[in-house]
mmCIF file of C-alpha atoms in Angstrom:
data_model
loop_
_atom_site.group_PDB
_atom_site.id
_atom_site.type_symbol
_atom_site.label_atom_id
_atom_site.label_comp_id
_atom_site.label_asym_id
_atom_site.label_seq_id
_atom_site.Cartn_x
_atom_site.Cartn_y
_atom_site.Cartn_z
ATOM 1 C CA UNK A 14 0.000 0.000 0.000
ATOM 2 C CA UNK A 15 1.472 3.370 -0.972
ATOM 3 C CA UNK A 16 1.943 6.043 1.674
ATOM 4 C CA UNK A 17 -0.715 8.467 0.337
ATOM 5 C CA UNK A 18 -3.385 5.761 0.288
ATOM 6 C CA UNK A 19 -2.381 4.629 3.755
ATOM 7 C CA UNK A 20 -2.631 8.204 5.048
ATOM 8 C CA UNK A 21 -6.093 8.619 3.500
ATOM 9 C CA UNK A 22 -7.335 5.423 5.108
ATOM 10 C CA UNK A 23 -5.950 6.535 8.478
ATOM 11 C CA UNK A 24 -7.821 9.813 8.163
ATOM 12 C CA UNK A 25 -11.100 8.098 7.316
ATOM 13 C CA UNK A 26 -10.865 5.598 10.155
ATOM 14 C CA UNK A 27 -9.896 8.300 12.629
ATOM 15 C CA UNK A 28 -12.846 10.486 11.668
ATOM 16 C CA UNK A 29 -15.312 7.665 12.217
ATOM 17 C CA UNK A 30 -13.694 6.190 15.305
ATOM 18 C CA UNK A 31 -12.288 3.223 13.449
ATOM 19 C CA UNK A 32 -8.749 4.070 14.507
ATOM 20 C CA UNK A 33 -9.656 2.902 17.986
ATOM 21 C CA UNK A 34 -10.629 -0.533 16.678
ATOM 22 C CA UNK A 35 -7.199 -1.174 15.234
ATOM 23 C CA UNK A 36 -5.689 -1.568 18.706
ATOM 24 C CA UNK A 37 -6.657 -4.293 21.138
ATOM 25 C CA UNK A 38 -6.697 -2.949 24.693
ATOM 26 C CA UNK A 39 -8.883 -3.951 27.649
ATOM 27 C CA UNK A 40 -12.167 -2.121 28.050
ATOM 28 C CA UNK A 41 -12.684 -2.657 31.784
ATOM 29 C CA UNK A 42 -10.744 -0.329 34.092
ATOM 30 C CA UNK A 43 -8.841 -2.877 36.249
ATOM 31 C CA UNK A 44 -7.531 -4.704 33.180
ATOM 32 C CA UNK A 45 -6.698 -1.372 31.486
ATOM 33 C CA UNK A 46 -4.659 -0.321 34.531
ATOM 34 C CA UNK A 47 -2.756 -3.595 34.499
ATOM 35 C CA UNK A 48 -2.007 -3.290 30.779
ATOM 36 C CA UNK A 49 -0.962 0.347 31.153
ATOM 37 C CA UNK A 50 1.493 -0.472 33.929
ATOM 38 C CA UNK A 51 3.313 -2.856 31.600
ATOM 39 C CA UNK A 52 3.881 -0.252 28.876
ATOM 40 C CA UNK A 53 6.430 2.039 30.467
ATOM 41 C CA UNK A 54 6.205 5.824 30.243
ATOM 42 C CA UNK A 55 3.734 8.413 28.956
ATOM 43 C CA UNK A 56 4.185 11.912 27.502
ATOM 44 C CA UNK A 57 1.272 14.350 27.654
ATOM 45 C CA UNK A 58 1.067 17.820 26.101
ATOM 46 C CA UNK A 59 -1.399 20.545 27.064
ATOM 47 C CA UNK A 60 -1.731 24.315 26.826
ATOM 48 C CA UNK A 61 -1.946 24.720 30.582
ATOM 49 C CA UNK A 62 0.919 24.473 33.037
ATOM 50 C CA UNK A 63 -1.407 22.429 35.237
ATOM 51 C CA UNK A 64 -0.600 19.436 33.037
ATOM 52 C CA UNK A 65 2.686 19.042 34.923
ATOM 53 C CA UNK A 66 0.796 18.502 38.183
ATOM 54 C CA UNK A 67 -1.796 16.284 36.511
ATOM 55 C CA UNK A 68 0.919 14.047 35.082
ATOM 56 C CA UNK A 69 2.665 13.786 38.471
ATOM 57 C CA UNK A 70 -0.606 12.905 40.190
ATOM 58 C CA UNK A 71 -1.344 10.290 37.529
ATOM 59 C CA UNK A 72 2.122 8.785 38.018
ATOM 60 C CA UNK A 73 1.627 8.585 41.758
ATOM 61 C CA UNK A 74 -1.816 7.012 41.490
ATOM 62 C CA UNK A 75 -0.997 4.342 38.905
ATOM 63 C CA UNK A 76 2.788 3.881 39.252
ATOM 64 C CA UNK A 77 3.254 4.848 35.595
ATOM 65 C CA UNK A 78 5.991 7.315 34.682
ATOM 66 C CA UNK A 79 4.223 10.272 33.049
ATOM 67 C CA UNK A 80 5.624 13.611 31.907
ATOM 68 C CA UNK A 81 3.410 16.658 31.405
ATOM 69 C CA UNK A 82 4.609 19.317 28.961
ATOM 70 C CA UNK A 83 3.091 22.773 28.520
ATOM 71 C CA UNK A 84 2.900 24.102 24.950
ATOM 72 C CA UNK A 85 0.536 26.296 22.953
ATOM 73 C CA UNK A 86 -2.071 24.567 20.812
ATOM 74 C CA UNK A 87 -0.375 25.362 17.462
ATOM 75 C CA UNK A 88 2.882 23.916 18.796
ATOM 76 C CA UNK A 89 1.161 20.756 19.990
ATOM 77 C CA UNK A 90 -0.526 20.272 16.626
ATOM 78 C CA UNK A 91 2.742 20.806 14.777
ATOM 79 C CA UNK A 92 4.651 18.396 17.026
ATOM 80 C CA UNK A 93 2.063 15.626 16.693
ATOM 81 C CA UNK A 94 1.759 16.161 12.951
ATOM 82 C CA UNK A 95 5.516 16.003 12.410
ATOM 83 C CA UNK A 96 5.881 12.906 14.574
ATOM 84 C CA UNK A 97 3.108 11.146 12.678
ATOM 85 C CA UNK A 98 4.641 11.955 9.288
ATOM 86 C CA UNK A 99 8.064 10.802 10.457
ATOM 87 C CA UNK A 100 6.613 7.600 11.987
ATOM 88 C CA UNK A 101 8.457 8.574 15.174
ATOM 89 C CA UNK A 102 5.693 9.162 17.714
ATOM 90 C CA UNK A 103 6.901 10.448 21.078
ATOM 91 C CA UNK A 104 3.774 12.303 22.183
ATOM 92 C CA UNK A 105 1.152 9.914 23.529
ATOM 93 C CA UNK A 106 -1.685 12.180 24.646
ATOM 94 C CA UNK A 107 -2.597 15.815 24.009
ATOM 95 C CA UNK A 108 -5.195 18.068 25.559
ATOM 96 C CA UNK A 109 -5.747 20.534 22.719
ATOM 97 C CA UNK A 110 -7.624 23.780 23.394
ATOM 98 C CA UNK A 111 -8.048 24.624 19.719
ATOM 99 C CA UNK A 112 -10.909 22.255 18.866
ATOM 100 C CA UNK A 113 -11.447 23.164 15.181
ATOM 101 C CA UNK A 114 -7.722 22.976 14.370
ATOM 102 C CA UNK A 115 -7.357 19.675 16.210
ATOM 103 C CA UNK A 116 -10.270 18.137 14.327
ATOM 104 C CA UNK A 117 -9.005 19.231 10.926
ATOM 105 C CA UNK A 118 -5.252 18.936 11.362
ATOM 106 C CA UNK A 119 -4.855 16.015 13.765
ATOM 107 C CA UNK A 120 -7.931 13.783 13.538
ATOM 108 C CA UNK A 121 -8.504 14.596 9.898
ATOM 109 C CA UNK A 122 -4.928 13.687 8.963
ATOM 110 C CA UNK A 123 -4.956 10.487 11.003
ATOM 111 C CA UNK A 124 -2.231 11.769 13.355
ATOM 112 C CA UNK A 125 -4.511 11.478 16.384
ATOM 113 C CA UNK A 126 -7.672 9.729 17.411
ATOM 114 C CA UNK A 127 -10.478 10.262 19.887
ATOM 115 C CA UNK A 128 -11.192 7.763 22.647
ATOM 116 C CA UNK A 129 -14.297 7.690 24.836
ATOM 117 C CA UNK A 130 -13.975 5.553 27.988
ATOM 118 C CA UNK A 131 -16.889 3.125 27.849
ATOM 119 C CA UNK A 132 -17.600 3.429 31.561
ATOM 120 C CA UNK A 133 -18.103 7.195 31.299
ATOM 121 C CA UNK A 134 -20.262 7.260 28.181
ATOM 122 C CA UNK A 135 -23.479 7.938 30.095
ATOM 123 C CA UNK A 136 -21.900 10.738 32.144
ATOM 124 C CA UNK A 137 -20.783 12.841 29.176
ATOM 125 C CA UNK A 138 -23.238 14.723 26.972
ATOM 126 C CA UNK A 139 -23.347 13.347 23.428
ATOM 127 C CA UNK A 140 -22.286 16.698 21.970
ATOM 128 C CA UNK A 141 -18.896 16.216 23.682
ATOM 129 C CA UNK A 142 -18.315 12.550 22.802
ATOM 130 C CA UNK A 143 -17.135 12.460 19.185
ATOM 131 C CA UNK A 144 -14.504 13.731 19.251
ATOM 132 C CA UNK A 145 -14.142 13.662 23.006
ATOM 133 C CA UNK A 146 -13.920 16.980 24.820
ATOM 134 C CA UNK A 147 -12.522 16.533 28.330
ATOM 135 C CA UNK A 148 -12.819 20.022 29.771
ATOM 136 C CA UNK A 149 -14.666 23.292 29.096
ATOM 137 C CA UNK A 150 -13.027 26.671 29.693
ATOM 138 C CA UNK A 151 -15.459 29.492 30.580
ATOM 139 C CA UNK A 152 -14.830 32.877 28.975
ATOM 140 C CA UNK A 153 -16.851 35.367 30.975
ATOM 141 C CA UNK A 154 -18.055 38.921 30.449
ATOM 142 C CA UNK A 155 -16.864 40.674 33.596
ATOM 143 C CA UNK A 156 -16.842 44.009 35.442
ATOM 144 C CA UNK A 157 -15.191 45.811 38.369
ATOM 145 C CA UNK A 158 -17.036 45.201 41.636
ATOM 146 C CA UNK A 159 -15.349 48.211 43.251
ATOM 147 C CA UNK A 160 -17.008 50.496 40.703
ATOM 148 C CA UNK A 161 -20.417 48.798 40.572
ATOM 149 C CA UNK A 162 -22.635 46.803 42.933
ATOM 150 C CA UNK A 163 -23.991 44.962 39.901
ATOM 151 C CA UNK A 164 -22.791 44.503 36.355
ATOM 152 C CA UNK A 165 -23.242 47.851 34.554
ATOM 153 C CA UNK A 166 -24.553 46.133 31.426
ATOM 154 C CA UNK A 167 -27.589 43.872 31.144
ATOM 155 C CA UNK A 168 -27.547 43.102 27.417
ATOM 156 C CA UNK A 169 -24.572 42.085 25.291
ATOM 157 C CA UNK A 170 -25.491 44.732 22.691
ATOM 158 C CA UNK A 171 -24.659 47.413 25.258
ATOM 159 C CA UNK A 172 -21.002 46.627 24.523
ATOM 160 C CA UNK A 173 -21.596 48.411 21.208
ATOM 161 C CA UNK A 174 -22.912 51.642 22.803
ATOM 162 C CA UNK A 175 -20.893 54.903 22.765
ATOM 163 C CA UNK A 176 -20.417 54.993 26.563
ATOM 164 C CA UNK A 177 -18.272 51.857 26.375
ATOM 165 C CA UNK A 178 -16.168 52.992 23.424
ATOM 166 C CA UNK A 179 -12.549 52.234 24.306
ATOM 167 C CA UNK A 180 -13.601 50.783 27.673
ATOM 168 C CA UNK A 181 -13.969 47.105 26.772
ATOM 169 C CA UNK A 182 -10.945 44.906 27.495
ATOM 170 C CA UNK A 183 -10.432 41.641 25.632
ATOM 171 C CA UNK A 184 -7.818 39.667 23.737
ATOM 172 C CA UNK A 185 -7.349 40.473 20.076
ATOM 173 C CA UNK A 186 -9.647 38.167 18.026
ATOM 174 C CA UNK A 187 -7.113 38.139 15.197
ATOM 175 C CA UNK A 188 -4.586 36.493 17.529
ATOM 176 C CA UNK A 189 -6.868 34.275 19.607
ATOM 177 C CA UNK A 190 -8.968 31.812 17.557
ATOM 178 C CA UNK A 191 -11.343 31.158 20.470
ATOM 179 C CA UNK A 192 -12.929 34.533 19.738
ATOM 180 C CA UNK A 193 -13.515 33.979 16.035
ATOM 181 C CA UNK A 194 -14.827 30.508 16.885
ATOM 182 C CA UNK A 195 -17.204 32.184 19.347
ATOM 183 C CA UNK A 196 -18.412 34.533 16.604
ATOM 184 C CA UNK A 197 -18.996 31.656 14.197
ATOM 185 C CA UNK A 198 -20.768 29.544 16.810
ATOM 186 C CA UNK A 199 -23.058 32.489 17.582
ATOM 187 C CA UNK A 200 -23.827 33.022 13.914
ATOM 188 C CA UNK A 201 -24.455 29.314 13.330
ATOM 189 C CA UNK A 202 -26.497 28.400 16.398
ATOM 190 C CA UNK A 203 -27.495 31.516 18.328
ATOM 191 C CA UNK A 204 -28.294 34.185 15.769
ATOM 192 C CA UNK A 205 -31.979 34.124 16.726
ATOM 193 C CA UNK A 206 -31.038 34.864 20.353
ATOM 194 C CA UNK A 207 -28.814 37.719 19.191
ATOM 195 C CA UNK A 208 -31.708 39.122 17.136
ATOM 196 C CA UNK A 209 -34.008 38.911 20.145
ATOM 197 C CA UNK A 210 -31.426 40.611 22.366
ATOM 198 C CA UNK A 211 -31.105 43.383 19.764
ATOM 199 C CA UNK A 212 -34.855 43.995 19.864
ATOM 200 C CA UNK A 213 -34.809 43.986 23.676
ATOM 201 C CA UNK A 214 -32.019 46.559 23.755
ATOM 202 C CA UNK A 215 -33.074 48.903 20.975
ATOM 203 C CA UNK A 216 -36.836 48.330 20.877
ATOM 204 C CA UNK A 217 -36.864 47.516 17.174
ATOM 205 C CA UNK A 218 -36.006 44.740 14.774
ATOM 206 C CA UNK A 219 -32.565 44.220 13.299
ATOM 207 C CA UNK A 220 -31.920 46.572 10.334
ATOM 208 C CA UNK A 221 -33.331 45.155 7.107
ATOM 209 C CA UNK A 222 -29.907 45.187 5.428
ATOM 210 C CA UNK A 223 -28.398 42.954 8.160
ATOM 211 C CA UNK A 224 -28.868 39.280 7.419
ATOM 212 C CA UNK A 225 -26.865 38.192 10.486
ATOM 213 C CA UNK A 226 -27.318 39.630 13.949
ATOM 214 C CA UNK A 227 -23.959 38.188 14.976
ATOM 215 C CA UNK A 228 -22.119 39.826 12.084
ATOM 216 C CA UNK A 229 -23.661 43.192 12.973
ATOM 217 C CA UNK A 230 -22.669 42.700 16.619
ATOM 218 C CA UNK A 231 -19.070 41.882 15.669
ATOM 219 C CA UNK A 232 -18.898 44.929 13.366
ATOM 220 C CA UNK A 233 -20.245 47.276 16.023
ATOM 221 C CA UNK A 234 -18.124 45.778 18.809
ATOM 222 C CA UNK A 235 -14.947 46.185 16.763
ATOM 223 C CA UNK A 236 -15.952 49.706 15.735
ATOM 224 C CA UNK A 237 -16.302 50.565 19.443
ATOM 225 C CA UNK A 238 -12.517 50.155 19.687
ATOM 226 C CA UNK A 239 -12.036 47.728 22.582
ATOM 227 C CA UNK A 240 -8.724 47.730 24.415
ATOM 228 C CA UNK A 241 -7.085 44.730 22.748
ATOM 229 C CA UNK A 242 -4.602 42.846 24.932
ATOM 230 C CA UNK A 243 -2.074 40.079 24.386
ATOM 231 C CA UNK A 244 -3.377 38.007 27.302
ATOM 232 C CA UNK A 245 -6.287 37.496 29.662
ATOM 233 C CA UNK A 246 -3.984 38.645 32.461
ATOM 234 C CA UNK A 247 -3.725 42.087 30.873
ATOM 235 C CA UNK A 248 -7.463 42.234 30.176
ATOM 236 C CA UNK A 249 -8.246 41.232 33.768
ATOM 237 C CA UNK A 250 -5.921 43.955 35.090
ATOM 238 C CA UNK A 251 -7.739 46.592 33.027
ATOM 239 C CA UNK A 252 -11.139 45.389 34.217
ATOM 240 C CA UNK A 253 -10.600 44.513 37.859
ATOM 241 C CA UNK A 254 -7.783 46.644 39.281
ATOM 242 C CA UNK A 255 -8.930 47.912 42.702
ATOM 243 C CA UNK A 256 -7.451 51.387 42.108
ATOM 244 C CA UNK A 257 -8.475 51.701 38.454
ATOM 245 C CA UNK A 258 -9.290 55.270 37.469
ATOM 246 C CA UNK A 259 -11.158 54.211 34.326
ATOM 247 C CA UNK A 260 -14.149 51.895 34.189
ATOM 248 C CA UNK A 261 -13.807 48.794 31.993
ATOM 249 C CA UNK A 262 -15.894 45.744 31.267
ATOM 250 C CA UNK A 263 -14.547 42.874 29.237
ATOM 251 C CA UNK A 264 -14.086 39.207 28.458
ATOM 252 C CA UNK A 265 -11.681 37.010 30.428
ATOM 253 C CA UNK A 266 -11.109 33.411 31.427
ATOM 254 C CA UNK A 267 -12.593 32.229 34.715
ATOM 255 C CA UNK A 268 -9.014 31.414 35.785
ATOM 256 C CA UNK A 269 -8.265 35.128 36.239
ATOM 257 C CA UNK A 270 -10.758 35.398 39.090
ATOM 258 C CA UNK A 271 -8.194 33.739 41.366
ATOM 259 C CA UNK A 272 -6.519 37.162 41.386
ATOM 260 C CA UNK A 273 -9.406 38.389 43.556
ATOM 261 C CA UNK A 274 -7.654 36.886 46.578
ATOM 262 C CA UNK A 275 -4.816 39.326 45.860
ATOM 263 C CA UNK A 276 -7.136 42.328 45.767
ATOM 264 C CA UNK A 277 -8.561 42.277 42.243
ATOM 265 C CA UNK A 278 -12.245 43.214 41.919
ATOM 266 C CA UNK A 279 -13.588 40.963 39.183
ATOM 267 C CA UNK A 280 -17.276 40.129 38.980
ATOM 268 C CA UNK A 281 -19.418 38.022 36.641
ATOM 269 C CA UNK A 282 -22.089 39.798 34.593
ATOM 270 C CA UNK A 283 -24.779 37.481 35.924
ATOM 271 C CA UNK A 284 -28.067 37.745 34.036
ATOM 272 C CA UNK A 285 -26.572 39.308 30.911
ATOM 273 C CA UNK A 286 -28.695 38.600 27.828
ATOM 274 C CA UNK A 287 -28.536 36.408 25.851
ATOM 275 C CA UNK A 288 -25.559 34.810 27.669
ATOM 276 C CA UNK A 289 -22.742 35.765 30.036
ATOM 277 C CA UNK A 290 -19.964 34.229 27.931
ATOM 278 C CA UNK A 291 -19.171 30.885 26.409
ATOM 279 C CA UNK A 292 -17.559 27.543 27.215
ATOM 280 C CA UNK A 293 -14.632 26.608 24.979
ATOM 281 C CA UNK A 294 -13.881 22.855 24.754
ATOM 282 C CA UNK A 295 -10.509 21.142 25.023
ATOM 283 C CA UNK A 296 -10.188 17.849 23.175
ATOM 284 C CA UNK A 297 -8.461 14.828 24.705
ATOM 285 C CA UNK A 298 -6.596 13.092 21.869
ATOM 286 C CA UNK A 299 -4.362 10.034 21.614
ATOM 287 C CA UNK A 300 -1.569 9.826 19.045
ATOM 288 C CA UNK A 301 -2.532 7.195 16.479
ATOM 289 C CA UNK A 302 0.988 5.765 16.519
ATOM 290 C CA UNK A 303 1.476 5.701 20.274
ATOM 291 C CA UNK A 304 3.451 2.808 21.733
ATOM 292 C CA UNK A 305 1.641 3.249 25.052
ATOM 293 C CA UNK A 306 -1.991 2.935 24.058
ATOM 294 C CA UNK A 307 -3.340 1.444 27.289
ATOM 295 C CA UNK A 308 -1.586 4.102 29.375
ATOM 296 C CA UNK A 309 -2.858 6.821 27.034
ATOM 297 C CA UNK A 310 -6.423 5.557 27.364
ATOM 298 C CA UNK A 311 -6.010 5.364 31.126
ATOM 299 C CA UNK A 312 -4.899 8.993 31.249
ATOM 300 C CA UNK A 313 -7.944 10.071 29.245
ATOM 301 C CA UNK A 314 -10.104 8.217 31.760
ATOM 302 C CA UNK A 315 -8.169 9.775 34.649
ATOM 303 C CA UNK A 316 -8.522 13.358 33.427
ATOM 304 C CA UNK A 317 -12.308 12.854 33.326
ATOM 305 C CA UNK A 318 -12.411 12.113 37.064
ATOM 306 C CA UNK A 319 -12.668 14.528 39.987
ATOM 307 C CA UNK A 320 -9.074 13.864 40.988
ATOM 308 C CA UNK A 321 -7.735 14.035 37.443
ATOM 309 C CA UNK A 322 -9.213 17.421 36.557
ATOM 310 C CA UNK A 323 -8.741 18.971 40.018
ATOM 311 C CA UNK A 324 -5.679 21.110 39.147
ATOM 312 C CA UNK A 325 -7.714 22.774 36.371
ATOM 313 C CA UNK A 326 -11.112 22.855 38.064
ATOM 314 C CA UNK A 327 -9.851 25.239 40.757
ATOM 315 C CA UNK A 328 -9.623 27.752 37.892
ATOM 316 C CA UNK A 329 -13.262 27.253 36.911
ATOM 317 C CA UNK A 330 -12.593 24.818 34.092
ATOM 318 C CA UNK A 331 -15.427 22.322 33.931
ATOM 319 C CA UNK A 332 -15.161 18.612 33.286
ATOM 320 C CA UNK A 333 -17.441 17.273 30.567
ATOM 321 C CA UNK A 334 -18.137 14.429 32.999
ATOM 322 C CA UNK A 335 -21.406 15.647 34.496
ATOM 323 C CA UNK A 336 -20.699 13.781 37.734
ATOM 324 C CA UNK A 337 -17.629 15.965 38.384
ATOM 325 C CA UNK A 338 -18.402 19.283 40.075
ATOM 326 C CA UNK A 339 -16.352 22.428 40.534
ATOM 327 C CA UNK A 340 -14.677 22.666 43.959
ATOM 328 C CA UNK A 341 -16.104 24.916 46.640
ATOM 329 C CA UNK A 342 -12.964 27.069 46.623
ATOM 330 C CA UNK A 343 -13.179 27.893 42.887
ATOM 331 C CA UNK A 344 -12.688 31.658 42.759
ATOM 332 C CA UNK A 345 -15.160 32.913 40.152
ATOM 333 C CA UNK A 346 -18.322 31.105 41.281
ATOM 334 C CA UNK A 347 -19.105 30.281 37.655
ATOM 335 C CA UNK A 348 -20.625 26.952 38.665
ATOM 336 C CA UNK A 349 -23.755 28.800 39.829
ATOM 337 C CA UNK A 350 -24.162 30.438 36.427
ATOM 338 C CA UNK A 351 -23.087 27.600 34.156
ATOM 339 C CA UNK A 352 -26.493 27.466 32.459
ATOM 340 C CA UNK A 353 -26.014 31.088 31.310
ATOM 341 C CA UNK A 354 -22.927 30.265 29.237
ATOM 342 C CA UNK A 355 -23.235 29.718 25.486
ATOM 343 C CA UNK A 356 -22.719 26.049 24.645
ATOM 344 C CA UNK A 357 -20.113 25.234 22.002
ATOM 345 C CA UNK A 358 -21.270 22.701 19.400
ATOM 346 C CA UNK A 359 -18.348 20.507 18.326
ATOM 347 C CA UNK A 360 -20.392 19.146 15.412
ATOM 348 C CA UNK A 361 -19.892 22.422 13.531
ATOM 349 C CA UNK A 362 -16.261 23.011 14.529
ATOM 350 C CA UNK A 363 -15.125 22.497 10.928
ATOM 351 C CA UNK A 364 -17.211 25.520 9.967
ATOM 352 C CA UNK A 365 -15.450 27.522 12.695
ATOM 353 C CA UNK A 366 -12.138 26.540 11.115
ATOM 354 C CA UNK A 367 -13.264 27.403 7.593
ATOM 355 C CA UNK A 368 -14.601 30.849 8.546
ATOM 356 C CA UNK A 369 -11.850 32.076 10.871
ATOM 357 C CA UNK A 370 -10.327 34.323 8.239
ATOM 358 C CA UNK A 371 -13.750 35.756 7.343
ATOM 359 C CA UNK A 372 -14.374 36.810 10.940
ATOM 360 C CA UNK A 373 -10.856 38.193 11.299
ATOM 361 C CA UNK A 374 -11.316 40.260 8.142
ATOM 362 C CA UNK A 375 -14.668 41.582 9.368
ATOM 363 C CA UNK A 376 -13.096 42.478 12.705
ATOM 364 C CA UNK A 377 -10.104 44.246 11.179
ATOM 365 C CA UNK A 378 -12.154 46.247 8.700
ATOM 366 C CA UNK A 379 -14.620 47.336 11.402
ATOM 367 C CA UNK A 380 -11.921 48.151 13.980
ATOM 368 C CA UNK A 381 -10.208 50.511 11.549
ATOM 369 C CA UNK A 382 -13.377 52.582 11.025
#
């Protein structure tokens, strides 16, 4: 079989879950643990530094040498892709925050595959099963609690009003794909809610020349010249500094609320219509050519448990396992408002990938006005 045909077949089987069938590993947990302990070591990549702790905890629990490595999503995808092409796989597992890119570039190429632990199938919503998302990262519209008793905005369209011009802090959508994916998800699944929110805010229907409420929102938000930052840390500092002279609202990760214990004044815009932010999924993927398949599967199972996700859940990141709850000491309190977050639909992630440049172009053109 020539290499191109082999690669095509790998891609097809990976997309439909068939890649999992090519490897015989135990399906029950005790037997999987025993098989994993006979395989040696495990290397896991993720975009969070918490992966180092997660790997150490996994090693301690199962007596399997595991190394956690922090890297950005594009780096992880490039590493796994290169290893697959070279038939020299060193990375066993990856937790990839860029869902659309991972689906297209890793699963689609056959470099990685999705694995759903059979024993957890009924605890994970179907929309997160194929491919498997292991954790959801809340991105929350926030305000300064020292300036306001309650969030100063009640409708997401208020971010486009003149009084907030230059006073919205967020990462640059042209540098952070999660934002353009959010725009595309809104346009694909929530445009009706955005239309309704427009009517609620302005007392009239969307302009007749606007076919997409989301596109109009993105245009007006960009034209309102938000303060664009290189990180959520910078955005959080603009929003929640206790001695801030200027009043900002903005969009940040729930992880930044841990800064409140150091004096920051970040609050969640609870009740904001039509949603208070969105949950961005992280995929749990196994390298198709791994030499430690049982251990890789065991780690995927582990990260879906309360103990496995604990280092991330203290930052408000939510397990897709519905039996796993956020800890009481989680700083933001997002668990109480989870139902107000926009739900990301993995089934249309390829569309998010295909339209990233379109949303970036719309943003850039509108921001320059």
